[in-house]
Structure formats: C-alpha cells, structure tokens
Amino acid sequence: MGSRLENVPGFPSDHVLGQGFGIALHRTIRPPHRNLTSRHGVDLERENVFGIEDTWTRILNTNSVPWRSICHLESTFTDGSVTFGTGWLSAPDTVITAAHNIYLPESRSWAKHVRVVAGRNEDVGFAETYAVNIHILDGWASHSAPERDLGAIKLANKDFGYGPGWFGFASLTDDQINAAPPLQSAGYPFETRPFASMWYDAGRGFVDSDEFLGYYVDTEGGQSGAPVFFTYAGDQRLVAAIHVYGGSTSNLGLRITPAIYDQILAWNSG
C-alpha cells in the first residue's frame, strides 16, 4: 500500500515491521462487555500494554508533523467531574474524539468546558483553544452503545488547524485493512506516564467486526479519541479508526465506516 512508519526516535521499527502480514486476521474479539466502571463513568474494559517487549515510545518533539495535530483534552462536566482525553484535528475548526470524552451517560453530563491543546508536551503546547460546541453520535447518550462512541468538538478559533494541520481519514474495506502495514497511534496516557505527555506505538491491525478494528498498539486511559492511522509515501496520513476501548487481547478502535466518514465530513463543514 506504499506506506511507512513515522520516524520516531527510539521506536523499534524493525521489530514491528518484522511481525509479518496477516497476523490474527479475522480473529473475533467483540466490543468489550461493559462490566467494569471507568473513570469516565462508562463501563468499559481496561486498555492494555501488550507483549513482553514494551514498544511504547514518547514523542518529545510534539511541535512537528503529525504530532502537533493530536490534541490533549481537558473536559469539565456539568456534574463537576474532570476528565482527560485525546482528539485529532480533522478540519481547521474540528477535533474528532471519543464521545465518552465529552458526554457521560451514567450521570447524563455534558462537558461544559473543553480545553484543547494541540501538540502538548506537559506544560507547553503548539497551540491552544477551547470548545464552542460539541456533538456526539445518536445512540451514545441514550444507550451508551459502544459503536456510537464518537464525538466532535467545534473550536472557538475557526482557523486553529491552519497552524498544526489536520489528518485525512478514510473508510477502508476489510481486504484493505487485512493487507495493510502496521497501524499507528499516539495520544496522552495519564495512568503511568507524565501528565499530558504524548506516547506512540505501532502494531499489526485486523478487522474485528463491521464496527471495530483491533490492533496490538499499547494504550492506557487518557488515549481514548486518539487517531489510529496509516502514513503513506508522500507523507499523507489517513485515520482508519478512533481509539476508544481496551480488551484482554487487543485494543479497539471505532472503525471509520462509510456512515462515520460522512458524519465526520458533516461535522467538519457544520
């Protein structure tokens, strides 16, 4: 498919590329049973770091492309709670993220203030703004349906993304996913890493279901909403899924289906 891994100092690219094509294709790992309560107030399985060799690598130069297009989110809710998450720019004034970063179904609480920092590295960031409007897919507020766990943040600065830039995105077929090189993702974990630091990993992905992609990419709480993407020759980056959940044997991203692709386009233009 003419793609490559990002050049991340310290990341063992040869190890990931040596995993081979076709790993775990068609393996069935259903969306996690909601039998655990997360700090977001939603019952989800815990996200995981996989394997004996930890390939999770910190991004130190968050001012560079594409890292400056990945945003740290600080959300304050109407019930008084505060959560931290990840999102990615899809247009100059739009950040895509997990719905559970901006709406908590159990307390029926909307985020009343969302601070958005692009390319954050602890106390500094490439650029900063805040939300003026938020959207979620129908079915998240009413039923907490995992396949509806997607949202968008419209930004106060309508030209915000012209500085950091934004990702492309694509709806890929099963055959395209199964034949693809490793998936990549980066976001802002906060359970075991310095607050608001960005961490990257890459690993083989596979089709989990019509709604989800599975992948062996290390994540933990705080990375929900992160882009799961390919980098093509010519430095075009396309998001194929939005990281939302963990599982015991893989982590899971909400797949950009044709319907979700159209929804993101509508949010971008709205």
JSON list of C-alpha atoms in Angstrom, two decimals, residues 50-224:
[
{"chain": "A", "resi": 50, "resn": "PHE", "atom": "CA", "xyz": [0.82, -5.79, 25.12]},
{"chain": "A", "resi": 51, "resn": "GLY", "atom": "CA", "xyz": [3.72, -8.19, 24.99]},
{"chain": "A", "resi": 52, "resn": "ILE", "atom": "CA", "xyz": [6.95, -8.67, 26.88]},
{"chain": "A", "resi": 53, "resn": "GLU", "atom": "CA", "xyz": [8.78, -6.02, 24.87]},
{"chain": "A", "resi": 54, "resn": "ASP", "atom": "CA", "xyz": [7.23, -2.62, 25.55]},
{"chain": "A", "resi": 55, "resn": "THR", "atom": "CA", "xyz": [7.47, -0.58, 22.34]},
{"chain": "A", "resi": 56, "resn": "TRP", "atom": "CA", "xyz": [5.62, 2.44, 23.69]},
{"chain": "A", "resi": 57, "resn": "THR", "atom": "CA", "xyz": [7.76, 5.48, 22.85]},
{"chain": "A", "resi": 58, "resn": "ARG", "atom": "CA", "xyz": [7.43, 9.07, 23.98]},
{"chain": "A", "resi": 59, "resn": "ILE", "atom": "CA", "xyz": [7.12, 11.84, 21.39]},
{"chain": "A", "resi": 60, "resn": "LEU", "atom": "CA", "xyz": [9.40, 14.63, 22.54]},
{"chain": "A", "resi": 61, "resn": "ASN", "atom": "CA", "xyz": [9.10, 16.98, 19.56]},
{"chain": "A", "resi": 62, "resn": "THR", "atom": "CA", "xyz": [5.34, 17.49, 19.66]},
{"chain": "A", "resi": 63, "resn": "ASN", "atom": "CA", "xyz": [5.71, 20.66, 17.55]},
{"chain": "A", "resi": 64, "resn": "SER", "atom": "CA", "xyz": [6.41, 18.56, 14.45]},
{"chain": "A", "resi": 65, "resn": "VAL", "atom": "CA", "xyz": [4.03, 16.94, 11.94]},
{"chain": "A", "resi": 66, "resn": "PRO", "atom": "CA", "xyz": [1.87, 14.93, 12.58]},
{"chain": "A", "resi": 67, "resn": "TRP", "atom": "CA", "xyz": [2.08, 15.14, 16.38]},
{"chain": "A", "resi": 68, "resn": "ARG", "atom": "CA", "xyz": [1.00, 18.76, 16.59]},
{"chain": "A", "resi": 69, "resn": "SER", "atom": "CA", "xyz": [-2.34, 17.72, 15.03]},
{"chain": "A", "resi": 70, "resn": "ILE", "atom": "CA", "xyz": [-3.07, 15.47, 18.05]},
{"chain": "A", "resi": 71, "resn": "CYS", "atom": "CA", "xyz": [-4.80, 17.32, 20.88]},
{"chain": "A", "resi": 72, "resn": "HIS", "atom": "CA", "xyz": [-4.89, 16.91, 24.64]},
{"chain": "A", "resi": 73, "resn": "LEU", "atom": "CA", "xyz": [-8.39, 17.44, 26.01]},
{"chain": "A", "resi": 74, "resn": "GLU", "atom": "CA", "xyz": [-9.34, 18.61, 29.50]},
{"chain": "A", "resi": 75, "resn": "SER", "atom": "CA", "xyz": [-13.10, 18.30, 29.93]},
{"chain": "A", "resi": 76, "resn": "THR", "atom": "CA", "xyz": [-15.10, 19.75, 32.82]},
{"chain": "A", "resi": 77, "resn": "PHE", "atom": "CA", "xyz": [-18.62, 18.31, 33.10]},
{"chain": "A", "resi": 78, "resn": "THR", "atom": "CA", "xyz": [-21.92, 19.59, 34.41]},
{"chain": "A", "resi": 79, "resn": "ASP", "atom": "CA", "xyz": [-21.74, 17.02, 37.24]},
{"chain": "A", "resi": 80, "resn": "GLY", "atom": "CA", "xyz": [-18.45, 18.60, 38.41]},
{"chain": "A", "resi": 81, "resn": "SER", "atom": "CA", "xyz": [-16.13, 15.84, 37.20]},
{"chain": "A", "resi": 82, "resn": "VAL", "atom": "CA", "xyz": [-13.00, 16.48, 35.14]},
{"chain": "A", "resi": 83, "resn": "THR", "atom": "CA", "xyz": [-11.54, 14.00, 32.65]},
{"chain": "A", "resi": 84, "resn": "PHE", "atom": "CA", "xyz": [-8.60, 13.97, 30.26]},
{"chain": "A", "resi": 85, "resn": "GLY", "atom": "CA", "xyz": [-8.56, 12.53, 26.77]},
{"chain": "A", "resi": 86, "resn": "THR", "atom": "CA", "xyz": [-7.17, 12.74, 23.27]},
{"chain": "A", "resi": 87, "resn": "GLY", "atom": "CA", "xyz": [-8.52, 14.03, 19.97]},
{"chain": "A", "resi": 88, "resn": "TRP", "atom": "CA", "xyz": [-7.27, 14.79, 16.47]},
{"chain": "A", "resi": 89, "resn": "LEU", "atom": "CA", "xyz": [-7.87, 17.64, 14.08]},
{"chain": "A", "resi": 90, "resn": "SER", "atom": "CA", "xyz": [-9.95, 16.68, 11.06]},
{"chain": "A", "resi": 91, "resn": "ALA", "atom": "CA", "xyz": [-10.51, 20.25, 9.80]},
{"chain": "A", "resi": 92, "resn": "PRO", "atom": "CA", "xyz": [-9.37, 23.77, 10.80]},
{"chain": "A", "resi": 93, "resn": "ASP", "atom": "CA", "xyz": [-12.05, 24.09, 13.48]},
{"chain": "A", "resi": 94, "resn": "THR", "atom": "CA", "xyz": [-12.94, 20.46, 14.28]},
{"chain": "A", "resi": 95, "resn": "VAL", "atom": "CA", "xyz": [-11.46, 17.86, 16.63]},
{"chain": "A", "resi": 96, "resn": "ILE", "atom": "CA", "xyz": [-12.68, 14.26, 16.49]},
{"chain": "A", "resi": 97, "resn": "THR", "atom": "CA", "xyz": [-12.67, 12.26, 19.73]},
{"chain": "A", "resi": 98, "resn": "ALA", "atom": "CA", "xyz": [-14.47, 9.54, 21.67]},
{"chain": "A", "resi": 99, "resn": "ALA", "atom": "CA", "xyz": [-17.97, 10.53, 22.77]},
{"chain": "A", "resi": 100, "resn": "HIS", "atom": "CA", "xyz": [-17.16, 9.48, 26.35]},
{"chain": "A", "resi": 101, "resn": "ASN", "atom": "CA", "xyz": [-14.65, 12.35, 26.50]},
{"chain": "A", "resi": 102, "resn": "ILE", "atom": "CA", "xyz": [-17.47, 14.89, 26.16]},
{"chain": "A", "resi": 103, "resn": "TYR", "atom": "CA", "xyz": [-20.64, 13.15, 27.42]},
{"chain": "A", "resi": 104, "resn": "LEU", "atom": "CA", "xyz": [-21.00, 10.87, 30.46]},
{"chain": "A", "resi": 105, "resn": "PRO", "atom": "CA", "xyz": [-24.14, 8.71, 30.04]},
{"chain": "A", "resi": 106, "resn": "GLU", "atom": "CA", "xyz": [-24.36, 7.47, 33.63]},
{"chain": "A", "resi": 107, "resn": "SER", "atom": "CA", "xyz": [-24.60, 10.99, 35.07]},
{"chain": "A", "resi": 108, "resn": "ARG", "atom": "CA", "xyz": [-26.14, 12.45, 31.90]},
{"chain": "A", "resi": 109, "resn": "SER", "atom": "CA", "xyz": [-23.47, 15.10, 31.99]},
{"chain": "A", "resi": 110, "resn": "TRP", "atom": "CA", "xyz": [-22.20, 17.14, 29.07]},
{"chain": "A", "resi": 111, "resn": "ALA", "atom": "CA", "xyz": [-18.77, 18.71, 29.01]},
{"chain": "A", "resi": 112, "resn": "LYS", "atom": "CA", "xyz": [-19.42, 22.38, 29.79]},
{"chain": "A", "resi": 113, "resn": "HIS", "atom": "CA", "xyz": [-15.83, 23.41, 29.12]},
{"chain": "A", "resi": 114, "resn": "VAL", "atom": "CA", "xyz": [-13.20, 21.64, 26.99]},
{"chain": "A", "resi": 115, "resn": "ARG", "atom": "CA", "xyz": [-9.65, 22.94, 26.85]},
{"chain": "A", "resi": 116, "resn": "VAL", "atom": "CA", "xyz": [-7.94, 21.83, 23.63]},
{"chain": "A", "resi": 117, "resn": "VAL", "atom": "CA", "xyz": [-4.13, 21.88, 23.40]},
{"chain": "A", "resi": 118, "resn": "ALA", "atom": "CA", "xyz": [-2.58, 20.75, 20.12]},
{"chain": "A", "resi": 119, "resn": "GLY", "atom": "CA", "xyz": [0.85, 19.10, 20.28]},
{"chain": "A", "resi": 120, "resn": "ARG", "atom": "CA", "xyz": [1.02, 19.23, 24.07]},
{"chain": "A", "resi": 121, "resn": "ASN", "atom": "CA", "xyz": [4.19, 18.23, 25.90]},
{"chain": "A", "resi": 122, "resn": "GLU", "atom": "CA", "xyz": [3.41, 18.56, 29.62]},
{"chain": "A", "resi": 123, "resn": "ASP", "atom": "CA", "xyz": [3.33, 22.30, 30.34]},
{"chain": "A", "resi": 124, "resn": "VAL", "atom": "CA", "xyz": [3.78, 23.53, 26.77]},
{"chain": "A", "resi": 125, "resn": "GLY", "atom": "CA", "xyz": [1.83, 23.04, 23.56]},
{"chain": "A", "resi": 126, "resn": "PHE", "atom": "CA", "xyz": [1.91, 24.03, 19.92]},
{"chain": "A", "resi": 127, "resn": "ALA", "atom": "CA", "xyz": [-1.40, 25.91, 20.13]},
{"chain": "A", "resi": 128, "resn": "GLU", "atom": "CA", "xyz": [-4.41, 26.15, 22.43]},
{"chain": "A", "resi": 129, "resn": "THR", "atom": "CA", "xyz": [-8.12, 26.95, 22.16]},
{"chain": "A", "resi": 130, "resn": "TYR", "atom": "CA", "xyz": [-11.42, 25.75, 23.62]},
{"chain": "A", "resi": 131, "resn": "ALA", "atom": "CA", "xyz": [-14.73, 24.25, 22.52]},
{"chain": "A", "resi": 132, "resn": "VAL", "atom": "CA", "xyz": [-17.70, 26.36, 21.49]},
{"chain": "A", "resi": 133, "resn": "ASN", "atom": "CA", "xyz": [-19.89, 23.38, 20.57]},
{"chain": "A", "resi": 134, "resn": "ILE", "atom": "CA", "xyz": [-19.80, 19.59, 20.91]},
{"chain": "A", "resi": 135, "resn": "HIS", "atom": "CA", "xyz": [-21.55, 16.78, 19.07]},
{"chain": "A", "resi": 136, "resn": "ILE", "atom": "CA", "xyz": [-21.98, 13.04, 19.64]},
{"chain": "A", "resi": 137, "resn": "LEU", "atom": "CA", "xyz": [-23.48, 10.25, 17.59]},
{"chain": "A", "resi": 138, "resn": "ASP", "atom": "CA", "xyz": [-27.11, 9.34, 18.24]},
{"chain": "A", "resi": 139, "resn": "GLY", "atom": "CA", "xyz": [-27.25, 6.28, 20.46]},
{"chain": "A", "resi": 140, "resn": "TRP", "atom": "CA", "xyz": [-24.41, 7.23, 22.79]},
{"chain": "A", "resi": 141, "resn": "ALA", "atom": "CA", "xyz": [-26.39, 9.40, 25.20]},
{"chain": "A", "resi": 142, "resn": "SER", "atom": "CA", "xyz": [-29.45, 7.14, 25.19]},
{"chain": "A", "resi": 143, "resn": "HIS", "atom": "CA", "xyz": [-27.92, 3.65, 25.21]},
{"chain": "A", "resi": 144, "resn": "SER", "atom": "CA", "xyz": [-24.12, 4.02, 25.68]},
{"chain": "A", "resi": 145, "resn": "ALA", "atom": "CA", "xyz": [-23.80, 1.88, 22.55]},
{"chain": "A", "resi": 146, "resn": "PRO", "atom": "CA", "xyz": [-20.06, 1.19, 22.03]},
{"chain": "A", "resi": 147, "resn": "GLU", "atom": "CA", "xyz": [-20.37, 1.52, 18.26]},
{"chain": "A", "resi": 148, "resn": "ARG", "atom": "CA", "xyz": [-21.74, 5.06, 18.76]},
{"chain": "A", "resi": 149, "resn": "ASP", "atom": "CA", "xyz": [-18.86, 6.27, 20.95]},
{"chain": "A", "resi": 150, "resn": "LEU", "atom": "CA", "xyz": [-17.79, 9.11, 18.69]},
{"chain": "A", "resi": 151, "resn": "GLY", "atom": "CA", "xyz": [-17.92, 12.87, 19.04]},
{"chain": "A", "resi": 152, "resn": "ALA", "atom": "CA", "xyz": [-16.70, 16.14, 17.59]},
{"chain": "A", "resi": 153, "resn": "ILE", "atom": "CA", "xyz": [-15.53, 19.37, 19.17]},
{"chain": "A", "resi": 154, "resn": "LYS", "atom": "CA", "xyz": [-16.05, 22.63, 17.29]},
{"chain": "A", "resi": 155, "resn": "LEU", "atom": "CA", "xyz": [-13.38, 25.15, 18.18]},
{"chain": "A", "resi": 156, "resn": "ALA", "atom": "CA", "xyz": [-13.57, 28.80, 19.20]},
{"chain": "A", "resi": 157, "resn": "ASN", "atom": "CA", "xyz": [-10.78, 29.66, 16.78]},
{"chain": "A", "resi": 158, "resn": "LYS", "atom": "CA", "xyz": [-12.14, 28.73, 13.35]},
{"chain": "A", "resi": 159, "resn": "ASP", "atom": "CA", "xyz": [-8.65, 28.95, 11.83]},
{"chain": "A", "resi": 160, "resn": "PHE", "atom": "CA", "xyz": [-7.00, 26.93, 14.60]},
{"chain": "A", "resi": 161, "resn": "GLY", "atom": "CA", "xyz": [-5.99, 23.97, 12.43]},
{"chain": "A", "resi": 162, "resn": "TYR", "atom": "CA", "xyz": [-4.08, 26.02, 9.87]},
{"chain": "A", "resi": 163, "resn": "GLY", "atom": "CA", "xyz": [-1.16, 26.12, 12.31]},
{"chain": "A", "resi": 164, "resn": "PRO", "atom": "CA", "xyz": [-0.81, 22.49, 13.35]},
{"chain": "A", "resi": 165, "resn": "GLY", "atom": "CA", "xyz": [-2.53, 20.98, 10.30]},
{"chain": "A", "resi": 166, "resn": "TRP", "atom": "CA", "xyz": [-5.07, 18.15, 10.29]},
{"chain": "A", "resi": 167, "resn": "PHE", "atom": "CA", "xyz": [-5.36, 14.48, 9.40]},
{"chain": "A", "resi": 168, "resn": "GLY", "atom": "CA", "xyz": [-7.05, 12.93, 6.43]},
{"chain": "A", "resi": 169, "resn": "PHE", "atom": "CA", "xyz": [-9.35, 9.98, 7.05]},
{"chain": "A", "resi": 170, "resn": "ALA", "atom": "CA", "xyz": [-10.67, 7.05, 5.05]},
{"chain": "A", "resi": 171, "resn": "SER", "atom": "CA", "xyz": [-13.21, 4.25, 5.11]},
{"chain": "A", "resi": 172, "resn": "LEU", "atom": "CA", "xyz": [-11.24, 1.11, 4.21]},
{"chain": "A", "resi": 173, "resn": "THR", "atom": "CA", "xyz": [-12.57, -2.29, 3.21]},
{"chain": "A", "resi": 174, "resn": "ASP", "atom": "CA", "xyz": [-11.84, -5.49, 5.13]},
{"chain": "A", "resi": 175, "resn": "ASP", "atom": "CA", "xyz": [-9.38, -6.57, 2.44]},
{"chain": "A", "resi": 176, "resn": "GLN", "atom": "CA", "xyz": [-7.55, -3.23, 2.62]},
{"chain": "A", "resi": 177, "resn": "ILE", "atom": "CA", "xyz": [-7.24, -3.45, 6.40]},
{"chain": "A", "resi": 178, "resn": "ASN", "atom": "CA", "xyz": [-6.12, -7.07, 6.36]},
{"chain": "A", "resi": 179, "resn": "ALA", "atom": "CA", "xyz": [-3.45, -6.41, 3.73]},
{"chain": "A", "resi": 180, "resn": "ALA", "atom": "CA", "xyz": [-2.26, -3.18, 5.31]},
{"chain": "A", "resi": 181, "resn": "PRO", "atom": "CA", "xyz": [1.05, -2.38, 7.01]},
{"chain": "A", "resi": 182, "resn": "PRO", "atom": "CA", "xyz": [1.05, -1.66, 10.77]},
{"chain": "A", "resi": 183, "resn": "LEU", "atom": "CA", "xyz": [-1.40, 0.76, 12.28]},
{"chain": "A", "resi": 184, "resn": "GLN", "atom": "CA", "xyz": [0.00, 3.68, 14.28]},
{"chain": "A", "resi": 185, "resn": "SER", "atom": "CA", "xyz": [-1.40, 5.77, 17.10]},
{"chain": "A", "resi": 186, "resn": "ALA", "atom": "CA", "xyz": [-0.32, 8.44, 19.55]},
{"chain": "A", "resi": 187, "resn": "GLY", "atom": "CA", "xyz": [-2.11, 10.07, 22.45]},
{"chain": "A", "resi": 188, "resn": "TYR", "atom": "CA", "xyz": [-1.91, 11.24, 26.05]},
{"chain": "A", "resi": 189, "resn": "PRO", "atom": "CA", "xyz": [-1.94, 8.44, 28.68]},
{"chain": "A", "resi": 190, "resn": "PHE", "atom": "CA", "xyz": [-2.20, 9.56, 32.28]},
{"chain": "A", "resi": 191, "resn": "GLU", "atom": "CA", "xyz": [-2.18, 6.45, 34.44]},
{"chain": "A", "resi": 192, "resn": "THR", "atom": "CA", "xyz": [1.55, 5.61, 34.33]},
{"chain": "A", "resi": 193, "resn": "ARG", "atom": "CA", "xyz": [3.17, 8.37, 32.25]},
{"chain": "A", "resi": 194, "resn": "PRO", "atom": "CA", "xyz": [3.91, 12.05, 32.95]},
{"chain": "A", "resi": 195, "resn": "PHE", "atom": "CA", "xyz": [0.75, 14.14, 32.73]},
{"chain": "A", "resi": 196, "resn": "ALA", "atom": "CA", "xyz": [0.00, 15.49, 29.24]},
{"chain": "A", "resi": 197, "resn": "SER", "atom": "CA", "xyz": [2.94, 13.73, 27.61]},
{"chain": "A", "resi": 198, "resn": "MET", "atom": "CA", "xyz": [2.44, 12.10, 24.20]},
{"chain": "A", "resi": 199, "resn": "TRP", "atom": "CA", "xyz": [3.22, 8.43, 23.53]},
{"chain": "A", "resi": 200, "resn": "TYR", "atom": "CA", "xyz": [3.38, 6.50, 20.26]},
{"chain": "A", "resi": 201, "resn": "ASP", "atom": "CA", "xyz": [3.15, 2.88, 19.24]},
{"chain": "A", "resi": 202, "resn": "ALA", "atom": "CA", "xyz": [2.56, 0.84, 16.10]},
{"chain": "A", "resi": 203, "resn": "GLY", "atom": "CA", "xyz": [1.45, -2.73, 15.53]},
{"chain": "A", "resi": 204, "resn": "ARG", "atom": "CA", "xyz": [-0.47, -5.05, 13.28]},
{"chain": "A", "resi": 205, "resn": "GLY", "atom": "CA", "xyz": [-4.17, -4.42, 12.96]},
{"chain": "A", "resi": 206, "resn": "PHE", "atom": "CA", "xyz": [-7.06, -6.59, 11.91]},
{"chain": "A", "resi": 207, "resn": "VAL", "atom": "CA", "xyz": [-10.78, -6.44, 11.26]},
{"chain": "A", "resi": 208, "resn": "ASP", "atom": "CA", "xyz": [-12.61, -7.18, 14.49]},
{"chain": "A", "resi": 209, "resn": "SER", "atom": "CA", "xyz": [-16.13, -6.53, 13.23]},
{"chain": "A", "resi": 210, "resn": "ASP", "atom": "CA", "xyz": [-18.05, -4.20, 10.98]},
{"chain": "A", "resi": 211, "resn": "GLU", "atom": "CA", "xyz": [-17.76, -1.51, 13.67]},
{"chain": "A", "resi": 212, "resn": "PHE", "atom": "CA", "xyz": [-14.29, -2.04, 15.18]},
{"chain": "A", "resi": 213, "resn": "LEU", "atom": "CA", "xyz": [-10.66, -2.58, 14.26]},
{"chain": "A", "resi": 214, "resn": "GLY", "atom": "CA", "xyz": [-8.40, -4.48, 16.63]},
{"chain": "A", "resi": 215, "resn": "TYR", "atom": "CA", "xyz": [-4.68, -3.76, 16.97]},
{"chain": "A", "resi": 216, "resn": "TYR", "atom": "CA", "xyz": [-1.65, -4.60, 19.07]},
{"chain": "A", "resi": 217, "resn": "VAL", "atom": "CA", "xyz": [-0.84, -1.00, 19.90]},
{"chain": "A", "resi": 218, "resn": "ASP", "atom": "CA", "xyz": [-0.11, -0.04, 23.51]},
{"chain": "A", "resi": 219, "resn": "THR", "atom": "CA", "xyz": [-2.61, 2.34, 25.13]},
{"chain": "A", "resi": 220, "resn": "GLU", "atom": "CA", "xyz": [-4.00, 3.26, 28.52]},
{"chain": "A", "resi": 221, "resn": "GLY", "atom": "CA", "xyz": [-6.60, 5.60, 29.99]},
{"chain": "A", "resi": 222, "resn": "GLY", "atom": "CA", "xyz": [-6.39, 9.09, 28.53]},
{"chain": "A", "resi": 223, "resn": "GLN", "atom": "CA", "xyz": [-5.78, 7.93, 24.97]},
{"chain": "A", "resi": 224, "resn": "SER", "atom": "CA", "xyz": [-9.43, 7.49, 24.06]}
]
